[in-house]
Tab-separated table of C-alpha atoms in Angstrom:
chain	number	residue	atom	x	y	z
A	25	UNK	CA	-25.388	74.706	-45.815
A	26	UNK	CA	-25.873	71.117	-46.994
A	27	UNK	CA	-24.887	71.900	-50.580
A	28	UNK	CA	-21.352	72.574	-49.355
A	29	UNK	CA	-19.507	69.406	-48.384
A	30	UNK	CA	-16.308	71.220	-47.345
A	31	UNK	CA	-15.867	74.738	-45.955
A	32	UNK	CA	-12.692	76.495	-44.822
A	33	UNK	CA	-12.663	79.781	-42.934
A	34	UNK	CA	-9.452	81.804	-42.464
A	35	UNK	CA	-7.302	78.679	-42.093
A	36	UNK	CA	-3.673	79.395	-41.202
A	37	UNK	CA	-0.596	77.226	-40.645
A	38	UNK	CA	2.848	78.472	-39.614
A	39	UNK	CA	6.179	76.718	-39.608
A	40	UNK	CA	8.404	78.971	-37.537
A	41	UNK	CA	8.211	82.397	-39.132
A	42	UNK	CA	6.794	81.048	-42.404
A	43	UNK	CA	3.056	81.140	-43.092
A	44	UNK	CA	2.606	78.090	-45.305
A	45	UNK	CA	-1.172	78.654	-45.385
A	46	UNK	CA	-2.281	82.220	-44.778
A	47	UNK	CA	-5.954	82.844	-44.002
A	48	UNK	CA	-7.422	80.521	-46.652
A	49	UNK	CA	-11.214	80.446	-47.065
A	50	UNK	CA	-13.239	78.581	-49.688
A	51	UNK	CA	-16.255	76.299	-50.149
A	52	UNK	CA	-16.594	73.065	-52.122
A	53	UNK	CA	-20.036	72.144	-53.385
A	54	UNK	CA	-21.202	68.554	-53.130
A	55	UNK	CA	-20.648	66.514	-56.293
A	56	UNK	CA	-18.141	68.888	-57.909
A	57	UNK	CA	-14.531	68.569	-59.021
A	58	UNK	CA	-12.385	71.411	-57.689
A	59	UNK	CA	-8.787	71.900	-58.787
A	60	UNK	CA	-6.061	73.419	-56.624
A	61	UNK	CA	-3.192	74.859	-58.649
A	62	UNK	CA	-0.229	77.116	-57.971
A	63	UNK	CA	3.568	77.271	-58.220
A	64	UNK	CA	5.790	74.935	-56.200
A	65	UNK	CA	5.861	75.888	-52.540
A	66	UNK	CA	2.537	77.707	-52.642
A	67	UNK	CA	1.038	75.641	-49.793
A	68	UNK	CA	-1.093	73.117	-51.684
A	69	UNK	CA	0.021	69.931	-49.923
A	70	UNK	CA	0.069	71.708	-46.553
A	71	UNK	CA	-3.551	72.647	-47.213
A	72	UNK	CA	-4.415	68.974	-47.825
A	73	UNK	CA	-2.602	68.009	-44.622
A	74	UNK	CA	-4.693	70.511	-42.688
A	75	UNK	CA	-7.977	69.307	-44.155
A	76	UNK	CA	-7.190	65.637	-43.446
A	77	UNK	CA	-5.870	66.158	-39.907
A	78	UNK	CA	-2.172	65.499	-40.545
A	79	UNK	CA	-1.517	69.061	-39.335
A	80	UNK	CA	-3.575	71.094	-36.899
A	81	UNK	CA	-4.302	74.641	-38.048
A	82	UNK	CA	-2.858	77.506	-36.033
A	83	UNK	CA	-6.004	79.456	-36.787
A	84	UNK	CA	-9.293	79.202	-38.620
A	85	UNK	CA	-11.983	76.560	-39.004
A	86	UNK	CA	-12.637	73.582	-41.297
A	87	UNK	CA	-16.068	71.968	-41.711
A	88	UNK	CA	-16.991	68.713	-43.449
A	89	UNK	CA	-20.709	68.203	-44.047
A	90	UNK	CA	-21.371	70.960	-41.541
A	91	UNK	CA	-19.293	69.379	-38.755
A	92	UNK	CA	-16.052	70.940	-37.468
A	93	UNK	CA	-13.026	68.775	-38.251
A	94	UNK	CA	-10.168	71.174	-37.468
A	95	UNK	CA	-8.103	69.458	-34.802
A	96	UNK	CA	-9.579	65.972	-35.354
A	97	UNK	CA	-7.207	63.042	-35.805
A	98	UNK	CA	-6.780	61.711	-39.373
A	99	UNK	CA	-8.487	58.354	-38.695
A	100	UNK	CA	-11.608	60.105	-37.391
A	101	UNK	CA	-11.784	62.304	-40.484
A	102	UNK	CA	-11.276	59.207	-42.654
A	103	UNK	CA	-14.203	57.462	-40.974
A	104	UNK	CA	-16.406	60.446	-41.797
A	105	UNK	CA	-15.847	59.749	-45.508
A	106	UNK	CA	-13.137	62.315	-46.290
A	107	UNK	CA	-10.141	60.448	-47.743
A	108	UNK	CA	-6.992	61.322	-49.660
A	109	UNK	CA	-4.213	60.021	-51.844
A	110	UNK	CA	-0.595	61.129	-51.704
A	111	UNK	CA	1.802	62.763	-54.142
A	112	UNK	CA	4.089	59.733	-53.791
A	113	UNK	CA	1.989	56.522	-53.840
A	114	UNK	CA	2.264	54.513	-50.624
A	115	UNK	CA	1.765	50.775	-51.120
A	116	UNK	CA	2.523	47.739	-48.968
A	117	UNK	CA	4.898	45.841	-51.222
A	118	UNK	CA	4.788	42.555	-49.299
A	119	UNK	CA	1.036	42.335	-49.951
A	120	UNK	CA	-0.818	41.799	-53.208
A	121	UNK	CA	-2.585	44.597	-55.057
A	122	UNK	CA	-5.908	43.087	-53.946
A	123	UNK	CA	-4.861	42.961	-50.280
A	124	UNK	CA	-3.666	46.564	-50.471
A	125	UNK	CA	-7.174	47.590	-51.494
A	126	UNK	CA	-8.988	45.460	-48.898
A	127	UNK	CA	-6.758	46.803	-46.129
A	128	UNK	CA	-8.156	50.315	-46.657
A	129	UNK	CA	-11.797	49.331	-46.074
A	130	UNK	CA	-13.482	51.007	-43.106
A	131	UNK	CA	-14.977	49.251	-40.046
A	132	UNK	CA	-13.563	45.781	-40.630
A	133	UNK	CA	-14.773	43.240	-38.074
A	134	UNK	CA	-11.435	41.440	-37.910
A	135	UNK	CA	-9.391	44.536	-37.084
A	136	UNK	CA	-8.991	43.408	-33.470
A	137	UNK	CA	-7.856	39.977	-32.241
A	138	UNK	CA	-10.782	39.517	-29.848
A	139	UNK	CA	-13.291	40.594	-32.490
A	140	UNK	CA	-11.779	38.221	-35.041
A	141	UNK	CA	-12.059	35.294	-32.609
A	142	UNK	CA	-15.573	35.992	-31.303
A	143	UNK	CA	-17.149	37.060	-34.577
A	144	UNK	CA	-15.401	34.625	-36.923
A	145	UNK	CA	-18.474	33.811	-39.036
A	146	UNK	CA	-19.400	37.459	-39.543
A	147	UNK	CA	-15.755	38.276	-40.283
A	148	UNK	CA	-15.577	35.596	-43.003
A	149	UNK	CA	-18.773	36.900	-44.629
A	150	UNK	CA	-17.462	40.442	-44.547
A	151	UNK	CA	-14.122	39.324	-45.986
A	152	UNK	CA	-15.893	37.639	-48.904
A	153	UNK	CA	-17.895	40.808	-49.578
A	154	UNK	CA	-14.758	42.947	-49.403
A	155	UNK	CA	-12.913	40.698	-51.865
A	156	UNK	CA	-15.817	40.980	-54.305
A	157	UNK	CA	-16.038	44.741	-53.827
A	158	UNK	CA	-12.270	45.200	-54.200
A	159	UNK	CA	-12.244	43.143	-57.408
A	160	UNK	CA	-15.095	45.255	-58.809
A	161	UNK	CA	-13.092	48.407	-58.073
A	162	UNK	CA	-9.922	46.967	-59.625
A	163	UNK	CA	-11.872	45.982	-62.728
A	164	UNK	CA	-13.366	49.486	-62.976
A	165	UNK	CA	-9.859	50.977	-62.828
A	166	UNK	CA	-8.330	48.400	-65.175
A	167	UNK	CA	-6.176	46.733	-62.508
A	168	UNK	CA	-8.011	43.411	-62.141
A	169	UNK	CA	-5.317	41.493	-64.040
A	170	UNK	CA	-2.816	42.606	-61.368
A	171	UNK	CA	-4.959	41.668	-58.342
A	172	UNK	CA	-2.615	38.895	-57.173
A	173	UNK	CA	0.586	40.705	-58.113
A	174	UNK	CA	2.880	42.717	-55.886
A	175	UNK	CA	2.613	46.514	-56.228
A	176	UNK	CA	6.339	46.374	-57.046
A	177	UNK	CA	5.475	44.773	-60.398
A	178	UNK	CA	3.131	47.508	-61.672
A	179	UNK	CA	3.925	50.879	-63.210
A	180	UNK	CA	3.957	54.258	-61.482
A	181	UNK	CA	0.690	55.205	-63.140
A	182	UNK	CA	-0.909	51.948	-62.015
A	183	UNK	CA	0.284	52.677	-58.474
A	184	UNK	CA	-1.693	55.915	-58.650
A	185	UNK	CA	-4.733	53.942	-59.739
A	186	UNK	CA	-4.120	51.628	-56.771
A	187	UNK	CA	-4.180	54.678	-54.479
A	188	UNK	CA	-7.531	55.631	-55.987
A	189	UNK	CA	-8.812	52.061	-55.531
A	190	UNK	CA	-7.919	52.159	-51.846
A	191	UNK	CA	-9.775	55.426	-51.486
A	192	UNK	CA	-12.858	54.024	-53.224
A	193	UNK	CA	-13.220	50.920	-51.044
A	194	UNK	CA	-13.797	53.174	-48.029
A	195	UNK	CA	-17.064	54.424	-49.589
A	196	UNK	CA	-15.845	58.044	-49.612
A	197	UNK	CA	-18.035	61.103	-49.806
A	198	UNK	CA	-15.062	63.232	-50.858
A	199	UNK	CA	-11.582	62.370	-52.167
A	200	UNK	CA	-8.524	64.634	-52.081
A	201	UNK	CA	-6.052	63.731	-54.830
A	202	UNK	CA	-2.483	65.022	-54.622
A	203	UNK	CA	-1.069	65.254	-58.179
A	204	UNK	CA	-2.666	62.121	-59.676
A	205	UNK	CA	-1.015	62.746	-63.074
A	206	UNK	CA	2.503	63.450	-61.795
A	207	UNK	CA	5.247	61.563	-63.599
A	208	UNK	CA	3.021	59.298	-65.688
A	209	UNK	CA	2.341	58.919	-69.396
A	210	UNK	CA	-0.290	61.235	-70.927
A	211	UNK	CA	-2.484	58.293	-71.969
A	212	UNK	CA	-2.709	56.988	-68.402
A	213	UNK	CA	-3.186	60.493	-67.004
A	214	UNK	CA	-6.175	60.975	-69.317
A	215	UNK	CA	-7.536	57.623	-68.192
A	216	UNK	CA	-7.241	58.588	-64.515
A	217	UNK	CA	-9.049	61.880	-65.040
A	218	UNK	CA	-11.670	60.111	-67.125
A	219	UNK	CA	-12.318	57.755	-64.190
A	220	UNK	CA	-12.533	60.739	-61.819
A	221	UNK	CA	-15.218	62.329	-63.971
A	222	UNK	CA	-17.068	59.012	-64.209
A	223	UNK	CA	-16.996	58.567	-60.423
A	224	UNK	CA	-18.389	62.054	-59.937
A	225	UNK	CA	-21.186	61.610	-62.465
A	226	UNK	CA	-22.124	58.037	-61.422
A	227	UNK	CA	-21.680	58.105	-57.648
A	228	UNK	CA	-21.713	61.813	-56.822
A	229	UNK	CA	-18.258	61.724	-55.200
A	230	UNK	CA	-16.751	65.162	-54.599
A	231	UNK	CA	-13.097	65.721	-55.572
A	232	UNK	CA	-10.477	68.260	-54.542
A	233	UNK	CA	-7.426	67.801	-56.774
A	234	UNK	CA	-3.919	69.254	-56.662
A	235	UNK	CA	-2.402	69.096	-60.140
A	236	UNK	CA	0.597	70.736	-61.843
A	237	UNK	CA	-0.320	69.494	-65.317
A	238	UNK	CA	-2.875	72.163	-66.045
A	239	UNK	CA	-4.173	70.656	-69.283
A	240	UNK	CA	-5.885	67.901	-67.291
A	241	UNK	CA	-7.369	70.020	-64.536
A	242	UNK	CA	-8.622	72.593	-67.042
A	243	UNK	CA	-10.664	69.941	-68.863
A	244	UNK	CA	-11.891	68.181	-65.723
A	245	UNK	CA	-12.613	70.725	-62.981
A	246	UNK	CA	-15.816	72.660	-62.382
A	247	UNK	CA	-13.944	75.227	-60.300
A	248	UNK	CA	-10.295	76.094	-59.724
A	249	UNK	CA	-8.503	77.638	-56.740
A	250	UNK	CA	-5.096	79.251	-57.253
A	251	UNK	CA	-2.665	79.311	-54.307
A	252	UNK	CA	0.431	81.491	-54.126
A	253	UNK	CA	2.568	81.978	-51.007
A	254	UNK	CA	-0.132	80.381	-48.904
A	255	UNK	CA	-2.966	82.632	-50.092
A	256	UNK	CA	-5.733	82.205	-52.632
A	257	UNK	CA	-5.014	84.727	-55.372
A	258	UNK	CA	-7.737	83.612	-57.762
A	259	UNK	CA	-10.691	81.285	-58.139
A	260	UNK	CA	-13.362	80.599	-60.705
A	261	UNK	CA	-14.062	78.498	-63.766
A	262	UNK	CA	-10.874	76.933	-65.172
A	263	UNK	CA	-10.231	78.969	-68.303
A	264	UNK	CA	-11.444	82.205	-66.688
A	265	UNK	CA	-8.932	81.741	-63.867
A	266	UNK	CA	-6.032	81.284	-66.267
A	267	UNK	CA	-6.809	84.653	-67.849
A	268	UNK	CA	-6.310	86.426	-64.498
A	269	UNK	CA	-3.324	88.778	-64.453
A	270	UNK	CA	-2.430	87.790	-60.863
A	271	UNK	CA	-2.449	84.095	-61.750
A	272	UNK	CA	-0.280	84.635	-64.823
A	273	UNK	CA	2.205	86.638	-62.761
A	274	UNK	CA	2.348	83.920	-60.111
A	275	UNK	CA	3.206	81.290	-62.713
A	276	UNK	CA	5.768	83.581	-64.291
A	277	UNK	CA	7.333	84.231	-60.897
A	278	UNK	CA	6.418	87.910	-60.796
A	279	UNK	CA	3.698	87.983	-58.125
A	280	UNK	CA	4.529	89.822	-54.930
């Protein structure tokens, strides 16, 4: 169905005798913000790795905009408009903040040597457009003053905003965020989640977000999935989910 941008059906991933993801099924509606919560080791990041092609599932199916993506390579999934950020920000520290953003743009003419030589004029025009677009994104996220700085000179929270900027320049249809508020000041965490909500409402981008700091995901998400030992043990509207006995037991370490 077109209203669902992402669909998982009985997705499983094993590492030896451990089932890190155990028969997970869920749907994500287009233009929504969905939170993924659960105790440490519950399979959240493994789930992201399966969706984005880092891991291949041992069983089950994954569909993005109605097309099967289970087993596709990460760069092919990226080109379809499904992008992600990482729990630990990954920047190129010998490049400027601006260049880090431009590098993530899709379908650049100058990616190959032959293309860069034969299509020099088109490449220069595209480069100018990408610089303008990247600066607009940095301004939106409050990073424009750091455009010509090294990522080494900005804070951890600003590095997370840089990750989001690199996702945005690819014109994503859906973004997977892995703990965007981890280890940063509450004021910056609120700002990041405010930008997420603005991107959803203005551009219709769909978000799937792993987050341990529940106060942010509770205020931001339309729907929440709760993972425990690789299985979904609860889902629903944020505050309804947190009233579930199974969810409370999982967080208290009492779930079987």
